[in-house]
XYZ file of C-alpha atoms in Angstrom:
582
model
C 102.460 90.203 57.467
C 106.279 90.238 57.562
C 108.415 90.473 60.689
C 109.533 93.966 59.648
C 105.913 95.098 59.536
C 105.352 93.685 63.031
C 108.288 95.626 64.377
C 107.099 98.845 62.774
C 103.492 98.555 63.970
C 102.465 100.826 66.839
C 100.301 99.516 69.636
C 97.444 101.876 70.417
C 96.930 102.135 74.179
C 93.405 101.392 75.354
C 91.074 104.351 75.715
C 91.209 105.759 79.199
C 87.950 105.616 81.130
C 88.158 107.006 84.641
C 85.881 106.798 87.659
C 85.900 108.325 91.121
C 86.659 105.850 93.878
C 86.090 106.493 97.569
C 88.021 103.822 99.446
C 86.879 103.928 103.059
C 87.937 101.848 106.021
C 84.316 100.717 106.541
C 82.648 101.274 103.157
C 83.674 102.156 99.622
C 81.770 103.734 96.761
C 82.311 104.363 93.072
C 80.988 107.148 90.845
C 81.188 108.463 87.307
C 80.138 111.615 85.493
C 77.435 111.497 82.862
C 77.636 113.167 79.480
C 75.799 116.122 81.059
C 78.623 116.460 83.591
C 76.589 115.223 86.567
C 78.285 112.898 89.033
C 76.384 109.716 89.885
C 77.217 106.996 92.385
C 77.223 103.508 90.895
C 75.415 100.573 92.490
C 77.099 97.172 92.469
C 75.506 93.883 91.433
C 73.568 93.723 94.717
C 72.207 97.236 94.317
C 74.443 98.714 97.039
C 75.888 102.163 96.560
C 77.744 101.966 99.874
C 79.790 98.813 99.498
C 81.340 97.378 102.675
C 85.144 97.200 102.369
C 85.063 93.511 103.286
C 86.176 90.288 101.575
C 85.243 86.776 102.713
C 86.144 83.298 101.454
C 84.186 80.036 101.642
C 85.635 76.921 99.968
C 87.706 79.048 97.641
C 84.787 81.275 96.589
C 85.254 85.007 97.134
C 82.439 87.122 98.563
C 82.537 90.910 98.525
C 80.641 93.784 100.086
C 77.347 93.060 101.819
C 77.602 89.300 101.183
C 81.027 89.266 102.821
C 79.778 91.337 105.748
C 77.115 88.741 106.485
C 79.913 86.181 106.915
C 81.197 88.002 110.005
C 78.687 85.910 111.970
C 79.545 82.396 110.692
C 82.935 82.737 108.974
C 84.739 85.545 110.752
C 88.200 83.918 110.642
C 88.145 83.989 106.814
C 86.612 87.461 106.540
C 88.886 90.501 106.168
C 87.536 93.913 107.175
C 88.734 97.394 108.167
C 92.082 96.987 106.391
C 92.558 100.288 104.520
C 94.409 102.077 107.290
C 96.945 99.216 107.483
C 98.300 99.986 103.995
C 101.889 101.233 103.934
C 102.353 100.759 107.687
C 104.361 98.387 109.841
C 102.622 96.126 112.316
C 103.895 97.984 115.392
C 102.163 101.210 114.335
C 98.608 99.934 113.741
C 95.592 99.582 115.998
C 94.006 96.184 115.243
C 90.998 96.790 117.526
C 88.427 97.203 114.675
C 89.382 93.712 113.449
C 88.502 91.903 116.680
C 85.429 90.310 115.048
C 87.122 89.406 111.740
C 90.419 87.937 110.530
C 93.197 89.281 112.745
C 96.153 91.103 111.174
C 99.656 89.890 111.964
C 103.209 90.775 111.057
C 104.597 89.212 107.899
C 108.141 90.177 106.927
C 108.011 93.980 106.636
C 104.285 94.302 106.086
C 100.893 93.302 107.525
C 99.027 90.181 106.447
C 96.071 87.925 107.235
C 95.993 84.109 107.489
C 92.843 82.949 105.704
C 91.564 79.969 103.731
C 91.005 81.653 100.359
C 91.301 78.406 98.389
C 89.881 74.917 98.762
C 93.102 73.816 100.409
C 92.945 72.893 104.085
C 95.998 75.043 104.778
C 95.598 78.762 105.373
C 97.346 81.181 103.046
C 99.091 84.366 104.085
C 97.554 87.286 102.184
C 99.163 90.712 102.571
C 97.097 93.823 103.101
C 98.296 95.045 99.693
C 96.895 91.920 97.989
C 93.584 92.267 99.859
C 93.387 95.898 98.708
C 94.090 94.832 95.119
C 91.270 92.290 95.234
C 88.889 94.867 96.718
C 89.689 97.491 94.079
C 89.398 94.890 91.326
C 85.868 94.018 92.484
C 84.896 97.702 92.626
C 86.261 98.311 89.113
C 84.396 95.224 87.865
C 81.127 96.532 89.334
C 81.693 99.888 87.648
C 82.476 98.233 84.304
C 79.336 96.065 84.485
C 77.209 99.130 85.200
C 78.768 101.382 82.557
C 79.327 98.762 79.883
C 82.898 100.010 79.449
C 86.268 98.813 80.624
C 87.301 100.951 83.596
C 91.083 101.358 83.705
C 91.788 104.520 85.722
C 90.495 106.375 88.751
C 90.841 109.314 91.086
C 90.944 107.877 94.602
C 90.114 109.706 97.825
C 92.395 109.387 100.858
C 92.348 110.845 104.386
C 94.323 114.039 104.963
C 96.753 112.182 107.255
C 97.654 109.494 104.697
C 101.428 109.460 104.313
C 103.387 109.309 101.047
C 104.232 105.707 101.899
C 100.544 104.829 102.261
C 99.698 106.609 99.001
C 102.475 104.700 97.263
C 101.201 101.373 98.628
C 97.654 102.196 97.504
C 98.904 103.243 94.061
C 100.739 99.934 93.663
C 97.727 97.911 94.840
C 95.476 99.712 92.353
C 97.986 99.189 89.552
C 97.993 95.431 90.222
C 94.206 95.558 89.966
C 94.509 97.098 86.505
C 93.608 100.611 87.664
C 95.808 103.581 86.843
C 95.617 106.152 89.636
C 95.349 109.570 87.994
C 95.433 111.443 91.272
C 94.874 111.096 94.987
C 92.462 113.690 96.334
C 91.847 114.294 100.022
C 88.406 113.261 101.253
C 87.329 116.702 102.580
C 88.346 118.427 99.338
C 86.369 115.840 97.347
C 83.306 116.459 99.528
C 83.566 120.224 99.066
C 84.091 119.828 95.309
C 80.897 117.747 95.093
C 78.926 120.734 96.395
C 80.786 123.473 94.522
C 80.480 121.647 91.197
C 76.688 121.844 91.254
C 75.197 124.110 88.608
C 73.412 126.253 91.188
C 76.528 126.737 93.335
C 78.222 130.141 93.485
C 81.990 130.389 93.733
C 82.721 132.748 96.600
C 85.224 133.251 99.377
C 84.232 131.157 102.375
C 85.522 129.080 105.266
C 84.161 125.533 105.281
C 84.327 122.813 107.914
C 84.104 119.314 106.463
C 83.250 116.720 109.110
C 83.819 113.190 107.813
C 82.264 110.940 110.433
C 82.918 107.318 109.517
C 82.521 103.911 111.059
C 85.956 103.574 112.674
C 87.319 107.137 112.636
C 86.293 110.767 112.382
C 88.234 113.338 110.361
C 87.651 117.085 110.476
C 89.115 119.607 108.040
C 88.866 123.399 108.014
C 89.176 124.620 104.430
C 89.564 128.150 103.107
C 87.867 128.418 99.710
C 89.133 131.485 97.898
C 87.932 132.007 94.330
C 87.517 128.264 93.824
C 90.970 127.440 95.245
C 91.012 125.236 98.340
C 93.532 125.479 101.179
C 93.331 123.114 104.143
C 94.264 125.221 107.165
C 93.613 122.710 109.984
C 92.727 119.054 110.441
C 91.746 116.818 113.340
C 91.551 113.023 113.510
C 89.906 110.906 116.171
C 89.476 107.155 116.576
C 87.367 107.246 119.748
C 84.263 109.041 118.487
C 82.903 107.238 115.439
C 80.024 105.178 114.144
C 81.130 102.029 115.951
C 80.707 103.861 119.268
C 77.074 104.531 118.385
C 76.694 100.864 117.465
C 78.144 99.925 120.844
C 75.576 102.102 122.627
C 72.771 100.113 120.992
C 74.537 96.796 121.577
C 74.842 97.557 125.297
C 71.232 98.721 125.499
C 69.785 95.614 123.864
C 72.165 93.313 125.746
C 70.969 94.675 129.078
C 67.375 94.233 127.955
C 68.103 90.632 126.974
C 69.858 89.985 130.299
C 66.876 91.228 132.309
C 64.643 88.665 130.644
C 66.976 85.703 130.227
C 69.894 86.234 132.665
C 72.412 85.723 129.854
C 74.787 88.251 128.280
C 74.930 87.900 124.457
C 78.141 89.946 124.377
C 80.088 87.069 125.910
C 79.619 84.899 122.815
C 81.433 85.959 119.633
C 78.686 84.804 117.279
C 75.930 86.416 119.346
C 77.893 89.646 119.483
C 78.398 89.617 115.700
C 74.652 89.135 115.173
C 73.850 91.940 117.567
C 76.349 94.290 115.950
C 74.862 93.803 112.481
C 71.384 94.479 113.858
C 72.624 97.513 115.808
C 74.013 99.019 112.605
C 70.690 98.457 110.837
C 68.810 99.988 113.787
C 71.068 103.044 113.778
C 70.357 103.612 110.087
C 66.616 103.168 110.640
C 66.631 105.753 113.444
C 68.270 108.237 111.074
C 65.196 108.002 108.832
C 62.354 107.496 111.310
C 61.583 108.089 114.961
C 61.204 104.400 115.841
C 63.036 101.207 114.948
C 62.565 97.509 115.637
C 65.165 94.807 116.124
C 64.676 91.097 115.641
C 67.435 88.507 116.025
C 66.863 84.810 115.573
C 68.637 82.660 118.171
C 70.594 85.530 119.681
C 71.987 83.520 122.611
C 71.296 80.059 124.075
C 68.854 79.443 121.209
C 66.596 82.292 122.377
C 65.078 84.680 119.834
C 65.138 88.363 120.669
C 62.933 91.256 119.531
C 62.677 94.806 120.787
C 61.979 98.408 119.778
C 63.647 101.729 120.501
C 62.722 105.305 119.646
C 65.015 108.091 118.503
C 64.675 110.100 121.725
C 65.863 107.168 123.830
C 68.716 106.492 121.416
C 69.870 110.106 121.488
C 69.805 110.105 125.276
C 71.881 106.922 125.462
C 74.423 108.220 122.912
C 74.541 111.779 124.213
C 78.182 111.473 125.297
C 79.276 110.317 121.847
C 77.296 113.060 120.109
C 78.962 115.601 122.404
C 82.336 114.163 121.390
C 81.621 114.856 117.708
C 80.795 118.479 118.522
C 83.935 118.962 120.633
C 86.056 117.465 117.874
C 84.733 120.028 115.378
C 85.214 122.866 117.878
C 88.790 121.727 118.440
C 89.587 121.816 114.721
C 88.222 125.362 114.451
C 90.335 126.495 117.401
C 93.367 124.781 115.873
C 92.814 126.933 112.775
C 92.749 129.997 115.097
C 89.204 130.767 114.031
C 85.870 131.244 115.741
C 82.572 129.532 114.950
C 81.398 132.927 113.630
C 84.067 132.693 110.907
C 82.595 129.504 109.454
C 80.311 129.926 106.441
C 79.447 126.273 105.790
C 79.609 122.956 107.605
C 79.519 119.887 105.367
C 78.670 116.574 106.995
C 79.894 113.516 105.127
C 80.424 109.855 105.925
C 77.854 107.258 106.954
C 77.546 108.390 110.575
C 76.618 111.911 109.402
C 73.102 110.710 108.551
C 72.234 110.878 112.272
C 69.962 113.933 112.724
C 71.173 114.632 116.282
C 74.673 115.481 115.032
C 73.350 118.170 112.686
C 70.993 119.394 115.400
C 73.887 119.884 117.833
C 75.874 121.769 115.203
C 72.906 124.046 114.465
C 73.069 125.066 118.120
C 76.842 125.551 118.055
C 77.013 127.708 114.914
C 75.159 130.959 114.187
C 72.142 130.993 111.887
C 74.267 132.495 109.107
C 76.273 129.257 108.890
C 74.836 126.670 106.505
C 74.736 123.143 107.954
C 74.678 120.871 104.914
C 73.124 117.573 105.952
C 69.905 115.737 104.990
C 68.127 116.693 108.221
C 68.867 120.427 107.968
C 68.899 121.152 104.221
C 66.527 119.920 101.541
C 69.223 120.364 98.896
C 71.935 118.477 100.791
C 73.741 115.665 98.981
C 73.755 112.183 100.498
C 76.708 112.349 102.956
C 77.816 108.839 101.977
C 78.082 109.840 98.299
C 80.072 113.059 98.645
C 83.632 111.745 98.452
C 82.973 109.469 95.463
C 81.102 112.186 93.591
C 83.888 114.689 94.162
C 86.470 112.174 92.973
C 84.402 111.449 89.843
C 84.192 115.166 89.039
C 87.957 115.506 89.393
C 88.448 112.419 87.216
C 86.308 113.920 84.453
C 88.421 117.085 84.533
C 91.838 115.443 84.255
C 91.336 112.125 82.424
C 92.282 113.635 79.068
C 95.704 114.758 80.330
C 98.891 112.722 80.367
C 99.835 111.206 83.687
C 103.071 113.197 83.678
C 101.191 116.465 83.197
C 98.806 115.576 86.028
C 101.730 114.818 88.332
C 103.432 118.099 87.461
C 100.245 120.080 88.096
C 100.028 118.552 91.586
C 103.720 119.070 92.374
C 104.425 121.158 95.493
C 106.198 123.740 93.328
C 102.788 124.426 91.789
C 100.351 123.781 94.618
C 102.309 125.318 97.515
C 101.920 129.073 97.337
C 102.127 132.010 99.758
C 98.915 132.907 101.536
C 97.821 136.159 103.113
C 98.056 136.106 106.887
C 95.758 139.092 107.312
C 92.811 140.301 105.311
C 93.319 143.255 102.997
C 90.434 145.681 102.809
C 89.387 149.230 102.040
C 88.458 152.105 104.336
C 86.597 154.886 102.521
C 86.869 158.275 104.214
C 84.855 161.270 103.055
C 84.845 163.511 106.160
C 86.870 161.916 108.974
C 88.392 158.505 109.673
C 85.989 157.766 112.514
C 83.050 157.724 110.113
C 84.785 155.467 107.597
C 83.648 151.857 107.323
C 86.229 149.124 106.755
C 85.315 146.364 104.339
C 87.549 143.328 103.620
C 88.276 142.753 99.938
C 90.809 139.899 100.162
C 90.206 137.569 103.085
C 92.966 135.983 105.128
C 94.257 132.609 103.817
C 93.831 133.779 100.217
C 96.457 132.196 97.972
C 98.556 134.585 95.898
C 98.298 135.669 93.157
C 94.737 136.897 93.612
C 92.576 139.800 92.488
C 89.334 141.129 93.900
C 87.158 144.101 92.992
C 84.719 145.881 95.294
C 82.291 148.747 94.701
C 81.512 151.286 97.425
C 78.856 153.942 97.726
C 80.194 157.477 97.919
C 78.594 160.278 100.006
C 75.206 161.350 98.652
C 76.539 164.817 97.840
C 79.575 163.406 96.016
C 82.915 165.176 96.282
C 86.376 163.902 97.180
C 86.910 160.490 98.773
C 90.058 159.154 100.435
C 90.630 155.442 99.824
C 92.761 153.683 102.433
C 93.958 150.165 101.730
C 94.538 148.513 105.105
C 95.210 145.209 106.727
C 92.078 144.034 108.479
C 91.667 142.261 111.775
C 88.635 140.296 112.792
C 87.374 140.715 116.342
C 84.546 139.046 118.200
C 82.315 141.599 119.912
C 80.536 140.259 122.972
C 77.548 142.097 124.403
C 74.807 141.270 126.835
C 71.130 142.116 126.314
C 69.743 145.068 128.258
C 68.207 143.778 131.521
C 64.449 144.086 131.853
C 63.156 147.052 133.924
C 62.441 146.307 137.581
C 59.508 147.327 139.721
C 59.933 147.683 143.532
C 63.353 146.085 143.266
C 61.996 143.032 141.450
C 61.851 142.144 137.767
C 58.714 143.272 135.956
C 57.618 139.670 135.548
C 57.618 139.179 139.311
C 55.584 142.356 139.809
C 52.986 140.868 137.495
C 52.549 137.934 139.842
C 54.956 135.365 138.421
C 56.996 133.232 140.802
C 60.627 133.890 141.704
C 61.530 130.575 140.084
C 60.224 131.811 136.733
C 62.215 135.024 137.198
C 65.407 133.057 137.685
C 64.699 131.029 134.561
C 64.105 134.189 132.521
C 67.375 135.695 133.761
C 69.292 132.544 132.876
C 67.901 132.691 129.347
C 69.572 136.047 128.759
C 72.708 134.871 126.996
C 75.537 136.999 125.700
C 75.435 138.054 122.065
C 78.545 137.423 119.955
C 79.135 139.046 116.583
C 82.015 139.345 114.163
C 83.349 142.840 113.509
C 86.140 144.084 111.247
C 88.665 146.695 112.252
C 91.130 148.521 110.048
C 94.729 147.838 110.985
C 97.993 148.850 109.367
C 97.491 151.250 106.453
C 99.184 149.876 103.339
C 98.342 152.629 100.862
C 96.194 155.741 100.410
C 94.651 157.240 97.307
C 92.276 160.145 96.681
C 89.478 159.972 94.140
C 88.361 163.539 93.447
C 85.243 165.078 92.043
C 82.838 162.161 92.386
C 79.403 162.955 91.092
C 76.397 163.080 93.371
C 75.214 159.508 94.086
C 78.295 158.075 92.375
C 80.163 154.917 93.317
C 83.818 154.095 93.792
C 85.392 150.924 92.397
C 88.510 149.593 94.124
C 90.568 146.716 92.723
C 93.219 145.029 94.840
C 95.638 142.746 92.965
C 98.152 140.702 94.981
C 100.928 139.189 92.885
C 102.764 135.937 93.407
C 105.553 137.883 95.107
C 102.946 139.458 97.446
C 103.327 142.831 95.772
C 100.025 144.749 95.794
C 98.581 146.790 92.928
C 95.681 149.053 93.904
C 93.379 150.782 91.434
C 90.630 153.196 92.506
C 88.227 155.039 90.209
C 84.707 156.353 89.972
C 82.339 153.877 88.353
C 81.558 155.168 84.881
C 84.146 157.940 85.190
C 87.348 158.481 83.286
C 90.834 157.925 84.612
C 91.470 156.854 88.182
C 94.304 156.321 90.611
C 96.757 153.449 90.507
C 99.585 152.570 92.867
C 101.942 149.686 93.617
C 102.983 148.438 97.048
C 105.999 146.177 97.544
C 105.805 142.809 99.280
C 107.320 144.298 102.425
C 103.965 145.892 103.059
C 101.980 142.640 103.193
C 102.119 139.839 105.729
C 102.660 136.309 104.454
C 101.247 133.261 106.157
C 103.985 130.860 105.127
C 102.858 128.466 102.424
C 99.937 126.124 102.198
C 98.724 123.750 99.569
């Protein structure tokens, strides 16, 4: 072939094959969507679907995942763990505490690095956190390619909601050096919610969802308004004190005290003994999530002494009660930050490895009303594995956008597109047939709905038919608190006491009478009125409320099955805007 032909030839870019990648500080996971559109988490060569975000080096050989985690006991100085949150940060702004049992991070020029022996040379090399991330992503992509039999070259990657643009940029560059094109970054709580809403049996409806991502080194809470399949994060909370490592520490302390009683030696004072005990504590915690009892056995825990013990779930929950209470308070705080009440929450999604603990879901079942769905393995038979949620959501998003050009994907995620005005107050309908006091207000467009939006509602008219006045109003949600009617008393004492029960039992019964809280809607400012006349007996009224991008409101009211109707337009000055939210 001539040189001219070479110059004129076009190089066909490789076919894009995208996966979903959940890059966690403790564990990572990868997923893809099948030809049927179902998201599946991929196991690596060792059969692990939750792959520890750890790399270790012995005589120049690289170990990854579970094999690398095992090296925390014997080769901790050449084992790098818990490094994701260091990306894109300077050394002065990080908390290196999680790395106390592995290679320690240090400042290197303007970034963060680790000094490890990753070659056969006797001298340690300085490896930046970006390079470590590249190696980790490369191993994950290789595992995915081996499983799928295809070259994986792109991904949608999940990130925490408080990841900065600088951190996203650093992660994008690290992935690019690993041969992975980042199609999009998706926040972890949105990915978890998408994993549930993408199921075939799921119904798209307006709801408020709390996503609690409880991980090994941090806990992240997000309150999300889902309106017609559009997600808006209205509040977040992040905590580094209540996490899975705190639960591990509870077990470590418990078993250490037991060992000390028998052998007068504290295994926590020796780094290798502590590393052994931590690995066993993690395994015990997982076992107690699945069964009511767990055993621990450590060979040569301290001073050459073997250690074995058992613990049941009740004892574990009692020891960790303070930490479990911290998870609940963190979720309550996020709801209050969103200026909502627990009665406003429709679903609670538990994700992350720590979410497998049944006690966490049990505490939330007590906090929220019965109408709120707690989606976790211990409370719902249809719940998705909490550890798989983020990766599955990312894989679903990857399948939706992998056919588009990168430029088009970036434009679709630009703030000019994703940041839109939201309704501050609900917009609803008050149907009046006789007088306003008998009318019942019903919200049609909930607060935090992104504009433009359209909703239609059907109302029953009076049995006799006739004329109906339709009032379109702003709605306010109130919490009505009432106390149960006290039991009748006999001779100045409760009926139970008159029947011969003790005063102590009476006091207990009175304490059990808790206040009843319920959510009620009230009609506020009237935005528009319309009269629908001559409705047939037993007829129904259909009301459509359409809010435009400029917050102008178009209202249409008509009798179902009837001809004509009433239509009116209300300018944006009549609706309240809640700033902008993505």
